[in-house]
mmCIF file of C-alpha atoms in Angstrom:
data_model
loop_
_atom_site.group_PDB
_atom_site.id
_atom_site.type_symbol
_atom_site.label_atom_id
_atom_site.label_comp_id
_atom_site.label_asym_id
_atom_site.label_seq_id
_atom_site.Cartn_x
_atom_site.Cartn_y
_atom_site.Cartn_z
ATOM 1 C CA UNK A 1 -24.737 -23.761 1.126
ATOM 2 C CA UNK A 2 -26.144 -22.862 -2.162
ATOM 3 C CA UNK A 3 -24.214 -21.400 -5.302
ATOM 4 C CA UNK A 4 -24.171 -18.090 -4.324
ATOM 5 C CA UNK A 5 -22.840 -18.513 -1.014
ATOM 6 C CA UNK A 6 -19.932 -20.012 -2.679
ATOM 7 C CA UNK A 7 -18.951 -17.793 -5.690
ATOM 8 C CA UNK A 8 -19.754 -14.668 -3.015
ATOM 9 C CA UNK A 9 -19.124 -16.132 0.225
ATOM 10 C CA UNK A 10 -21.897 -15.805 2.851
ATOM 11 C CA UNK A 11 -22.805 -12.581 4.133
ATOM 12 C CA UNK A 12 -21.885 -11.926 8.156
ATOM 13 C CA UNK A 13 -24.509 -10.066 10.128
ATOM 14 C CA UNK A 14 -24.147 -6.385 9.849
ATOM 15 C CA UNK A 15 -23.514 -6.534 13.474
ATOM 16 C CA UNK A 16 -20.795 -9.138 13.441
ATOM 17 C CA UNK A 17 -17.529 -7.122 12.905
ATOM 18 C CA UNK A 18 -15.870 -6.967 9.965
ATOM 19 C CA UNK A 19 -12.408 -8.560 11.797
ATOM 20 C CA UNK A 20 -11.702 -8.844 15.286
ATOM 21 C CA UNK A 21 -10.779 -5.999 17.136
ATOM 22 C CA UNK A 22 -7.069 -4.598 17.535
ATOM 23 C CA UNK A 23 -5.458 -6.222 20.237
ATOM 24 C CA UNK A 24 -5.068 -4.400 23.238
ATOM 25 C CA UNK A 25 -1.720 -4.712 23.456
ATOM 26 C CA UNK A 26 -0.835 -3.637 19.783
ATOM 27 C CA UNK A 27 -1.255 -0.344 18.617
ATOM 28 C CA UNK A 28 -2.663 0.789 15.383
ATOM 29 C CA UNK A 29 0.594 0.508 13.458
ATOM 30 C CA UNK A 30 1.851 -2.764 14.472
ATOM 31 C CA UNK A 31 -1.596 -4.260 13.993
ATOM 32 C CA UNK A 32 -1.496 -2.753 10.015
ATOM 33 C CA UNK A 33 2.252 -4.051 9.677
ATOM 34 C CA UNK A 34 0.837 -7.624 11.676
ATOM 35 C CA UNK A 35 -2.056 -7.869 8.534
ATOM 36 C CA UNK A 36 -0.243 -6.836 6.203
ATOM 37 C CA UNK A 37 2.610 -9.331 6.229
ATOM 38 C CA UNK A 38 0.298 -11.805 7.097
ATOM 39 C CA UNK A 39 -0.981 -11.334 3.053
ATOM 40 C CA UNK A 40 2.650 -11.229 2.055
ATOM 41 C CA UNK A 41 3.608 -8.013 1.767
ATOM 42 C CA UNK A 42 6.880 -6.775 3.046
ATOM 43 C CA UNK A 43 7.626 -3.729 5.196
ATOM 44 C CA UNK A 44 10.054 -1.842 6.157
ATOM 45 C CA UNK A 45 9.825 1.348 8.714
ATOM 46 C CA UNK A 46 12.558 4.001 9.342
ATOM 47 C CA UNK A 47 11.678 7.601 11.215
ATOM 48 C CA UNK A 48 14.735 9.010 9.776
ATOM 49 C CA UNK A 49 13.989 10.282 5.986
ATOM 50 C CA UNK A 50 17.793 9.917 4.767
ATOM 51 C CA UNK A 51 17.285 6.224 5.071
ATOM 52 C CA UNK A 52 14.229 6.272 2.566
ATOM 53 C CA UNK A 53 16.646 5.853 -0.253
ATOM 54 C CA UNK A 54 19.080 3.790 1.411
ATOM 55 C CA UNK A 55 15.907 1.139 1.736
ATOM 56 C CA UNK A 56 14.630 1.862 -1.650
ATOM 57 C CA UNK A 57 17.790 0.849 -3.509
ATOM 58 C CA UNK A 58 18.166 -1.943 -1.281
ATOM 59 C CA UNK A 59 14.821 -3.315 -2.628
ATOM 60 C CA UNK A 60 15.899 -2.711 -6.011
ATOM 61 C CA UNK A 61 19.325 -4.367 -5.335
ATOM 62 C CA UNK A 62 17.389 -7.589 -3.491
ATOM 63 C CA UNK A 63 14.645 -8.366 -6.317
ATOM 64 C CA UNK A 64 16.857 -6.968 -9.471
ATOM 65 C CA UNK A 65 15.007 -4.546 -10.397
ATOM 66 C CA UNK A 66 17.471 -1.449 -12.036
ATOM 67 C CA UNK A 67 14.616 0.942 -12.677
ATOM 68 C CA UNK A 68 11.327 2.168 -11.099
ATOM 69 C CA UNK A 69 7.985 3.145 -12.663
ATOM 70 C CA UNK A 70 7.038 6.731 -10.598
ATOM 71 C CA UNK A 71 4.801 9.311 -12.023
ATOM 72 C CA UNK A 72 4.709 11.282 -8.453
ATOM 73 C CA UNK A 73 7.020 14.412 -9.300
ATOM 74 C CA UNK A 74 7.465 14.409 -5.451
ATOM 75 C CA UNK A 75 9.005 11.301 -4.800
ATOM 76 C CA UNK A 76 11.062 11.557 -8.011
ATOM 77 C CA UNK A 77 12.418 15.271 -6.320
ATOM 78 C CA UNK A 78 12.605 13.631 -2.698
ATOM 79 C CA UNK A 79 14.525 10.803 -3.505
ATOM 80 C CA UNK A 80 16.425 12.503 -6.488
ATOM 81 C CA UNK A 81 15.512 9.803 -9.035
ATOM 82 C CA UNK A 82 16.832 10.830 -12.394
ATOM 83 C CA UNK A 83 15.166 10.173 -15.708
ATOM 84 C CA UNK A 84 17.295 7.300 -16.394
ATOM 85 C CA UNK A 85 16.145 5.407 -12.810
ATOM 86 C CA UNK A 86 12.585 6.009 -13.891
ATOM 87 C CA UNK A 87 10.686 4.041 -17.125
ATOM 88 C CA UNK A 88 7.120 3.316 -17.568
ATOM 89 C CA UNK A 89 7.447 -0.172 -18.288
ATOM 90 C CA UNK A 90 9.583 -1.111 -15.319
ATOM 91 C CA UNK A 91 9.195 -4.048 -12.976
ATOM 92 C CA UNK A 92 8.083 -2.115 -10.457
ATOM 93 C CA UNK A 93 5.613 0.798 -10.011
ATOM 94 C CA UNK A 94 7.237 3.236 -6.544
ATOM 95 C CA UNK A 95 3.735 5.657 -5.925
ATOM 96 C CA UNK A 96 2.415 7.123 -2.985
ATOM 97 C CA UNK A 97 -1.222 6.141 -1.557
ATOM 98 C CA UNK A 98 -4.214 7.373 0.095
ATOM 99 C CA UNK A 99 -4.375 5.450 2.894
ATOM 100 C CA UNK A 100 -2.902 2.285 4.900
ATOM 101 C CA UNK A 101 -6.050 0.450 6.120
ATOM 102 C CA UNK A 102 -5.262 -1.196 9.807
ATOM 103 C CA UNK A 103 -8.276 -3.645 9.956
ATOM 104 C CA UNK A 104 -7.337 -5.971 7.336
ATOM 105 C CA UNK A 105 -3.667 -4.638 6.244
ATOM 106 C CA UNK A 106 -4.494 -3.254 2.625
ATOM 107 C CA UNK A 107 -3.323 -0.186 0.763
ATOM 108 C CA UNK A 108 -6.127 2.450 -0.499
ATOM 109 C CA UNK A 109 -5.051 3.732 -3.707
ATOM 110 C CA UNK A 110 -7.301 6.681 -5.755
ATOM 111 C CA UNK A 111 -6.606 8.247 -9.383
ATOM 112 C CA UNK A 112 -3.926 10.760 -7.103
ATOM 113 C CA UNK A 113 -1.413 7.729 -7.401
ATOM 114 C CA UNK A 114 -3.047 5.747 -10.279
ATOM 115 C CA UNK A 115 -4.328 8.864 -12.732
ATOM 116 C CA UNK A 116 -6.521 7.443 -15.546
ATOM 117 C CA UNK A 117 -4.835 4.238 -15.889
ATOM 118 C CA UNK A 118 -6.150 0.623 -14.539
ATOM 119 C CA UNK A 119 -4.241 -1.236 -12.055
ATOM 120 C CA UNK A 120 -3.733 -3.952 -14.209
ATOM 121 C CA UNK A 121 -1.864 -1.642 -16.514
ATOM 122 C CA UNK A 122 1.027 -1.294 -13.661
ATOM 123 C CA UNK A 123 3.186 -3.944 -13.165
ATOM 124 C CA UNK A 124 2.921 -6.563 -10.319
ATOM 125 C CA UNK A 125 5.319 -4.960 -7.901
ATOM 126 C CA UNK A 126 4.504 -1.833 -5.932
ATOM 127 C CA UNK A 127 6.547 -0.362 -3.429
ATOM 128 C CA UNK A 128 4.397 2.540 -1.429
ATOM 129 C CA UNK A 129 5.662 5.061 0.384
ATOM 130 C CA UNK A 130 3.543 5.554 3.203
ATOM 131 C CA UNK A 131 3.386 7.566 6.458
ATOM 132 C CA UNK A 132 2.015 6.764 10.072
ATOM 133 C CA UNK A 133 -0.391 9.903 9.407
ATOM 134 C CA UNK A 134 -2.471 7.507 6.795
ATOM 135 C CA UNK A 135 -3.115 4.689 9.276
ATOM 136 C CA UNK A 136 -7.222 4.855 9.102
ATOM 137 C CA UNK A 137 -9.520 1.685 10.709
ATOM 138 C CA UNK A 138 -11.155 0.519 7.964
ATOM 139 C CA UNK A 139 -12.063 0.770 4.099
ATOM 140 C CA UNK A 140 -15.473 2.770 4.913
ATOM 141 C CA UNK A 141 -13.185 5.248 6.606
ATOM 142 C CA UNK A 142 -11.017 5.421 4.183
ATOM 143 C CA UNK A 143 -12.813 5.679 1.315
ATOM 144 C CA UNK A 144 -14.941 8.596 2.960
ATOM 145 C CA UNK A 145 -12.217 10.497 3.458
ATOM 146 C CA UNK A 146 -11.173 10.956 0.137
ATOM 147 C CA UNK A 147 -14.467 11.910 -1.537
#
């Protein structure tokens, strides 16, 4: 294995897949949830919308975190967050995404969520507010769709 291999990691054959496929037995969703704990994220899932905040201020309550970072005017309206819940340079950043990728568990995010600013600008903590309707297979997918 030269130097390369190791800084980069060797390159799989294009016609090697990417990760193994879902399992048959676990649909799209539980397969996202599955990879995406498995890289230590948490996740919670509710189909009624009145629970939204119920879970978001338990999150706060569990990690100590009394205010959010959100610059989405639509989750501030839909989960009446007032000025005073909402700084910039809170613990936690509460945004929206673009899509929930189900091959490997990550979160797509695009300047929608993010505007001009770098990630590294937000803080550490995210919580995302997601939707079954942005499950998508994989990153080139993904990333398609929102050109």
């Amino acid at each position: 294995m030269n130097i390369f291999d190791k800084i980069f990691g060797k390159k799989k054959p294009i016609d090697e897949p990417i990760v193994e496929a879902y399992h048959d037995d676990l649909p799209p969703d539980s397969f996202f949830v599955e990879q995406f704990k498995n890289k230590g994220g948490k996740f919670l899932y509710t189909d009624d919308e009145s629970e939204i905040l119920v879970f978001l201020n338990k999150i706060l309550e569990e990690n100590a975190w009394e205010r959010v970072s959100c610059i989405d005017k639509d989750l501030q309206q839909k989960l009446k967050l007032t000025d005073t819940d909402i700084v910039q340079d809170a613990p936690v950043f509460f945004t929206k995404c673009e899509h929930l990728i189900v091959e490997d568990g990550s979160i797509l995010f695009s300047s929608r969520q993010l505007k001009e600013e770098k990630l590294a600008q937000y803080p550490l903590d995210f919580i995302v507010f997601a939707t079954t309707s942005q499950l998508i297979r994989d990153k080139d997918k993904a990333l398609t769709s929102i050109k």
